[in-house]
Amino acid sequence: MARQVEDPDLAFRLARAIVSDIALYNPEKVAEGIRNDNIFDLLAEELQEGREHFHERVSAAIAGRDALYDRAIVDVMIKQAGKIESSIW
């Protein structure tokens, strides 16, 4: 197993990269999820898979490890979808 990330800044960058890949490979689901306010349901499997990968790579000793991943979802997937027409904005 590769050495785990112990730096919170690097962990956040990794989370952003993982979520960015999810958004890149699922643009239709992202757009539909934003339009219909069900993005977390539509991408549940992909986001969980990404979270598991994140947990494998990032030390559990980092305080707020899951919050870093959740923040990356908002920063990368939700904020960047702001141009998509939706009742949630």
mmCIF file with all atom_site columns, C-alpha atoms in Angstrom:
data_model
loop_
_atom_site.group_PDB
_atom_site.id
_atom_site.type_symbol
_atom_site.label_atom_id
_atom_site.label_alt_id
_atom_site.label_comp_id
_atom_site.label_asym_id
_atom_site.label_entity_id
_atom_site.label_seq_id
_atom_site.pdbx_PDB_ins_code
_atom_site.Cartn_x
_atom_site.Cartn_y
_atom_site.Cartn_z
_atom_site.occupancy
_atom_site.B_iso_or_equiv
_atom_site.pdbx_formal_charge
_atom_site.auth_seq_id
_atom_site.auth_comp_id
_atom_site.auth_asym_id
_atom_site.auth_atom_id
_atom_site.pdbx_PDB_model_num
ATOM 1  C CA . MET A 1 1  ? 0.000   0.000  0.000   1.00 0.00 ? 1  MET A CA 1
ATOM 2  C CA . ALA A 1 2  ? 1.268   3.486  -0.853  1.00 0.00 ? 2  ALA A CA 1
ATOM 3  C CA . ARG A 1 3  ? 2.092   5.905  1.922   1.00 0.00 ? 3  ARG A CA 1
ATOM 4  C CA . GLN A 1 4  ? -0.949  7.826  3.126   1.00 0.00 ? 4  GLN A CA 1
ATOM 5  C CA . VAL A 1 5  ? -1.322  11.580 2.821   1.00 0.00 ? 5  VAL A CA 1
ATOM 6  C CA . GLU A 1 6  ? -0.940  13.233 6.223   1.00 0.00 ? 6  GLU A CA 1
ATOM 7  C CA . ASP A 1 7  ? -1.104  16.898 5.213   1.00 0.00 ? 7  ASP A CA 1
ATOM 8  C CA . PRO A 1 8  ? -4.650  18.373 5.220   1.00 0.00 ? 8  PRO A CA 1
ATOM 9  C CA . ASP A 1 9  ? -3.866  20.704 2.295   1.00 0.00 ? 9  ASP A CA 1
ATOM 10 C CA . LEU A 1 10 ? -2.629  17.816 0.163   1.00 0.00 ? 10 LEU A CA 1
ATOM 11 C CA . ALA A 1 11 ? -5.630  15.742 1.251   1.00 0.00 ? 11 ALA A CA 1
ATOM 12 C CA . PHE A 1 12 ? -7.985  18.499 0.112   1.00 0.00 ? 12 PHE A CA 1
ATOM 13 C CA . ARG A 1 13 ? -6.188  18.727 -3.245  1.00 0.00 ? 13 ARG A CA 1
ATOM 14 C CA . LEU A 1 14 ? -6.556  14.965 -3.637  1.00 0.00 ? 14 LEU A CA 1
ATOM 15 C CA . ALA A 1 15 ? -10.273 15.195 -2.779  1.00 0.00 ? 15 ALA A CA 1
ATOM 16 C CA . ARG A 1 16 ? -10.723 17.932 -5.385  1.00 0.00 ? 16 ARG A CA 1
ATOM 17 C CA . ALA A 1 17 ? -8.936  15.804 -8.000  1.00 0.00 ? 17 ALA A CA 1
ATOM 18 C CA . ILE A 1 18 ? -11.120 12.779 -7.243  1.00 0.00 ? 18 ILE A CA 1
ATOM 19 C CA . VAL A 1 19 ? -14.345 14.795 -7.387  1.00 0.00 ? 19 VAL A CA 1
ATOM 20 C CA . SER A 1 20 ? -13.134 16.570 -10.520 1.00 0.00 ? 20 SER A CA 1
ATOM 21 C CA . ASP A 1 21 ? -12.694 13.200 -12.216 1.00 0.00 ? 21 ASP A CA 1
ATOM 22 C CA . ILE A 1 22 ? -16.190 12.143 -11.155 1.00 0.00 ? 22 ILE A CA 1
ATOM 23 C CA . ALA A 1 23 ? -17.640 15.339 -12.646 1.00 0.00 ? 23 ALA A CA 1
ATOM 24 C CA . LEU A 1 24 ? -15.528 14.990 -15.800 1.00 0.00 ? 24 LEU A CA 1
ATOM 25 C CA . TYR A 1 25 ? -16.715 11.445 -16.502 1.00 0.00 ? 25 TYR A CA 1
ATOM 26 C CA . ASN A 1 26 ? -20.364 12.081 -15.574 1.00 0.00 ? 26 ASN A CA 1
ATOM 27 C CA . PRO A 1 27 ? -21.323 15.474 -17.073 1.00 0.00 ? 27 PRO A CA 1
ATOM 28 C CA . GLU A 1 28 ? -24.877 14.394 -17.924 1.00 0.00 ? 28 GLU A CA 1
ATOM 29 C CA . LYS A 1 29 ? -25.536 13.158 -14.396 1.00 0.00 ? 29 LYS A CA 1
ATOM 30 C CA . VAL A 1 30 ? -24.104 16.367 -12.922 1.00 0.00 ? 30 VAL A CA 1
ATOM 31 C CA . ALA A 1 31 ? -26.279 18.554 -15.156 1.00 0.00 ? 31 ALA A CA 1
ATOM 32 C CA . GLU A 1 32 ? -29.407 16.473 -14.531 1.00 0.00 ? 32 GLU A CA 1
ATOM 33 C CA . GLY A 1 33 ? -28.712 16.340 -10.798 1.00 0.00 ? 33 GLY A CA 1
ATOM 34 C CA . ILE A 1 34 ? -28.349 20.109 -10.571 1.00 0.00 ? 34 ILE A CA 1
ATOM 35 C CA . ARG A 1 35 ? -31.445 20.726 -12.702 1.00 0.00 ? 35 ARG A CA 1
ATOM 36 C CA . ASN A 1 36 ? -33.575 18.321 -10.646 1.00 0.00 ? 36 ASN A CA 1
ATOM 37 C CA . ASP A 1 37 ? -31.931 18.915 -7.245  1.00 0.00 ? 37 ASP A CA 1
ATOM 38 C CA . ASN A 1 38 ? -30.991 15.241 -6.861  1.00 0.00 ? 38 ASN A CA 1
ATOM 39 C CA . ILE A 1 39 ? -27.281 15.262 -7.677  1.00 0.00 ? 39 ILE A CA 1
ATOM 40 C CA . PHE A 1 40 ? -26.349 13.282 -4.565  1.00 0.00 ? 40 PHE A CA 1
ATOM 41 C CA . ASP A 1 41 ? -28.853 10.554 -5.442  1.00 0.00 ? 41 ASP A CA 1
ATOM 42 C CA . LEU A 1 42 ? -27.760 10.347 -9.081  1.00 0.00 ? 42 LEU A CA 1
ATOM 43 C CA . LEU A 1 43 ? -24.061 10.232 -8.241  1.00 0.00 ? 43 LEU A CA 1
ATOM 44 C CA . ALA A 1 44 ? -24.308 8.276  -4.973  1.00 0.00 ? 44 ALA A CA 1
ATOM 45 C CA . GLU A 1 45 ? -22.339 5.298  -6.271  1.00 0.00 ? 45 GLU A CA 1
ATOM 46 C CA . GLU A 1 46 ? -19.603 7.381  -7.910  1.00 0.00 ? 46 GLU A CA 1
ATOM 47 C CA . LEU A 1 47 ? -19.243 9.693  -4.895  1.00 0.00 ? 47 LEU A CA 1
ATOM 48 C CA . GLN A 1 48 ? -19.058 6.724  -2.508  1.00 0.00 ? 48 GLN A CA 1
ATOM 49 C CA . GLU A 1 49 ? -16.436 5.063  -4.684  1.00 0.00 ? 49 GLU A CA 1
ATOM 50 C CA . GLY A 1 50 ? -14.471 8.327  -4.682  1.00 0.00 ? 50 GLY A CA 1
ATOM 51 C CA . ARG A 1 51 ? -14.779 8.617  -0.901  1.00 0.00 ? 51 ARG A CA 1
ATOM 52 C CA . GLU A 1 52 ? -13.458 5.056  -0.474  1.00 0.00 ? 52 GLU A CA 1
ATOM 53 C CA . HIS A 1 53 ? -10.490 5.865  -2.716  1.00 0.00 ? 53 HIS A CA 1
ATOM 54 C CA . PHE A 1 54 ? -9.911  9.060  -0.702  1.00 0.00 ? 54 PHE A CA 1
ATOM 55 C CA . HIS A 1 55 ? -9.980  7.069  2.566   1.00 0.00 ? 55 HIS A CA 1
ATOM 56 C CA . GLU A 1 56 ? -7.430  4.604  1.178   1.00 0.00 ? 56 GLU A CA 1
ATOM 57 C CA . ARG A 1 57 ? -5.052  7.423  0.309   1.00 0.00 ? 57 ARG A CA 1
ATOM 58 C CA . VAL A 1 58 ? -5.563  9.807  3.257   1.00 0.00 ? 58 VAL A CA 1
ATOM 59 C CA . SER A 1 59 ? -4.641  9.189  6.887   1.00 0.00 ? 59 SER A CA 1
ATOM 60 C CA . ALA A 1 60 ? -7.557  8.769  9.300   1.00 0.00 ? 60 ALA A CA 1
ATOM 61 C CA . ALA A 1 61 ? -5.548  10.926 11.720  1.00 0.00 ? 61 ALA A CA 1
ATOM 62 C CA . ILE A 1 62 ? -6.419  14.067 9.717   1.00 0.00 ? 62 ILE A CA 1
ATOM 63 C CA . ALA A 1 63 ? -9.102  15.942 11.629  1.00 0.00 ? 63 ALA A CA 1
ATOM 64 C CA . GLY A 1 64 ? -12.219 16.429 9.551   1.00 0.00 ? 64 GLY A CA 1
ATOM 65 C CA . ARG A 1 65 ? -11.095 14.059 6.808   1.00 0.00 ? 65 ARG A CA 1
ATOM 66 C CA . ASP A 1 66 ? -14.663 13.490 5.572   1.00 0.00 ? 66 ASP A CA 1
ATOM 67 C CA . ALA A 1 67 ? -15.401 17.211 5.711   1.00 0.00 ? 67 ALA A CA 1
ATOM 68 C CA . LEU A 1 68 ? -12.511 17.777 3.273   1.00 0.00 ? 68 LEU A CA 1
ATOM 69 C CA . TYR A 1 69 ? -14.087 15.390 0.784   1.00 0.00 ? 69 TYR A CA 1
ATOM 70 C CA . ASP A 1 70 ? -17.542 16.918 1.258   1.00 0.00 ? 70 ASP A CA 1
ATOM 71 C CA . ARG A 1 71 ? -16.125 20.420 0.764   1.00 0.00 ? 71 ARG A CA 1
ATOM 72 C CA . ALA A 1 72 ? -14.461 19.266 -2.443  1.00 0.00 ? 72 ALA A CA 1
ATOM 73 C CA . ILE A 1 73 ? -17.840 18.051 -3.736  1.00 0.00 ? 73 ILE A CA 1
ATOM 74 C CA . VAL A 1 74 ? -19.325 21.493 -3.160  1.00 0.00 ? 74 VAL A CA 1
ATOM 75 C CA . ASP A 1 75 ? -16.307 23.403 -4.519  1.00 0.00 ? 75 ASP A CA 1
ATOM 76 C CA . VAL A 1 76 ? -15.749 21.298 -7.604  1.00 0.00 ? 76 VAL A CA 1
ATOM 77 C CA . MET A 1 77 ? -19.108 19.869 -8.572  1.00 0.00 ? 77 MET A CA 1
ATOM 78 C CA . ILE A 1 78 ? -21.775 22.182 -7.183  1.00 0.00 ? 78 ILE A CA 1
ATOM 79 C CA . LYS A 1 79 ? -20.191 25.634 -7.544  1.00 0.00 ? 79 LYS A CA 1
ATOM 80 C CA . GLN A 1 80 ? -18.923 24.936 -11.052 1.00 0.00 ? 80 GLN A CA 1
ATOM 81 C CA . ALA A 1 81 ? -22.417 23.878 -12.111 1.00 0.00 ? 81 ALA A CA 1
ATOM 82 C CA . GLY A 1 82 ? -23.786 27.333 -11.252 1.00 0.00 ? 82 GLY A CA 1
ATOM 83 C CA . LYS A 1 83 ? -24.519 28.077 -14.905 1.00 0.00 ? 83 LYS A CA 1
ATOM 84 C CA . ILE A 1 84 ? -26.963 25.172 -15.111 1.00 0.00 ? 84 ILE A CA 1
ATOM 85 C CA . GLU A 1 85 ? -30.591 26.270 -14.839 1.00 0.00 ? 85 GLU A CA 1
ATOM 86 C CA . SER A 1 86 ? -32.017 25.034 -11.530 1.00 0.00 ? 86 SER A CA 1
ATOM 87 C CA . SER A 1 87 ? -34.577 25.866 -8.880  1.00 0.00 ? 87 SER A CA 1
ATOM 88 C CA . ILE A 1 88 ? -31.877 25.474 -6.203  1.00 0.00 ? 88 ILE A CA 1
ATOM 89 C CA . TRP A 1 89 ? -30.254 28.820 -7.072  1.00 0.00 ? 89 TRP A CA 1
#
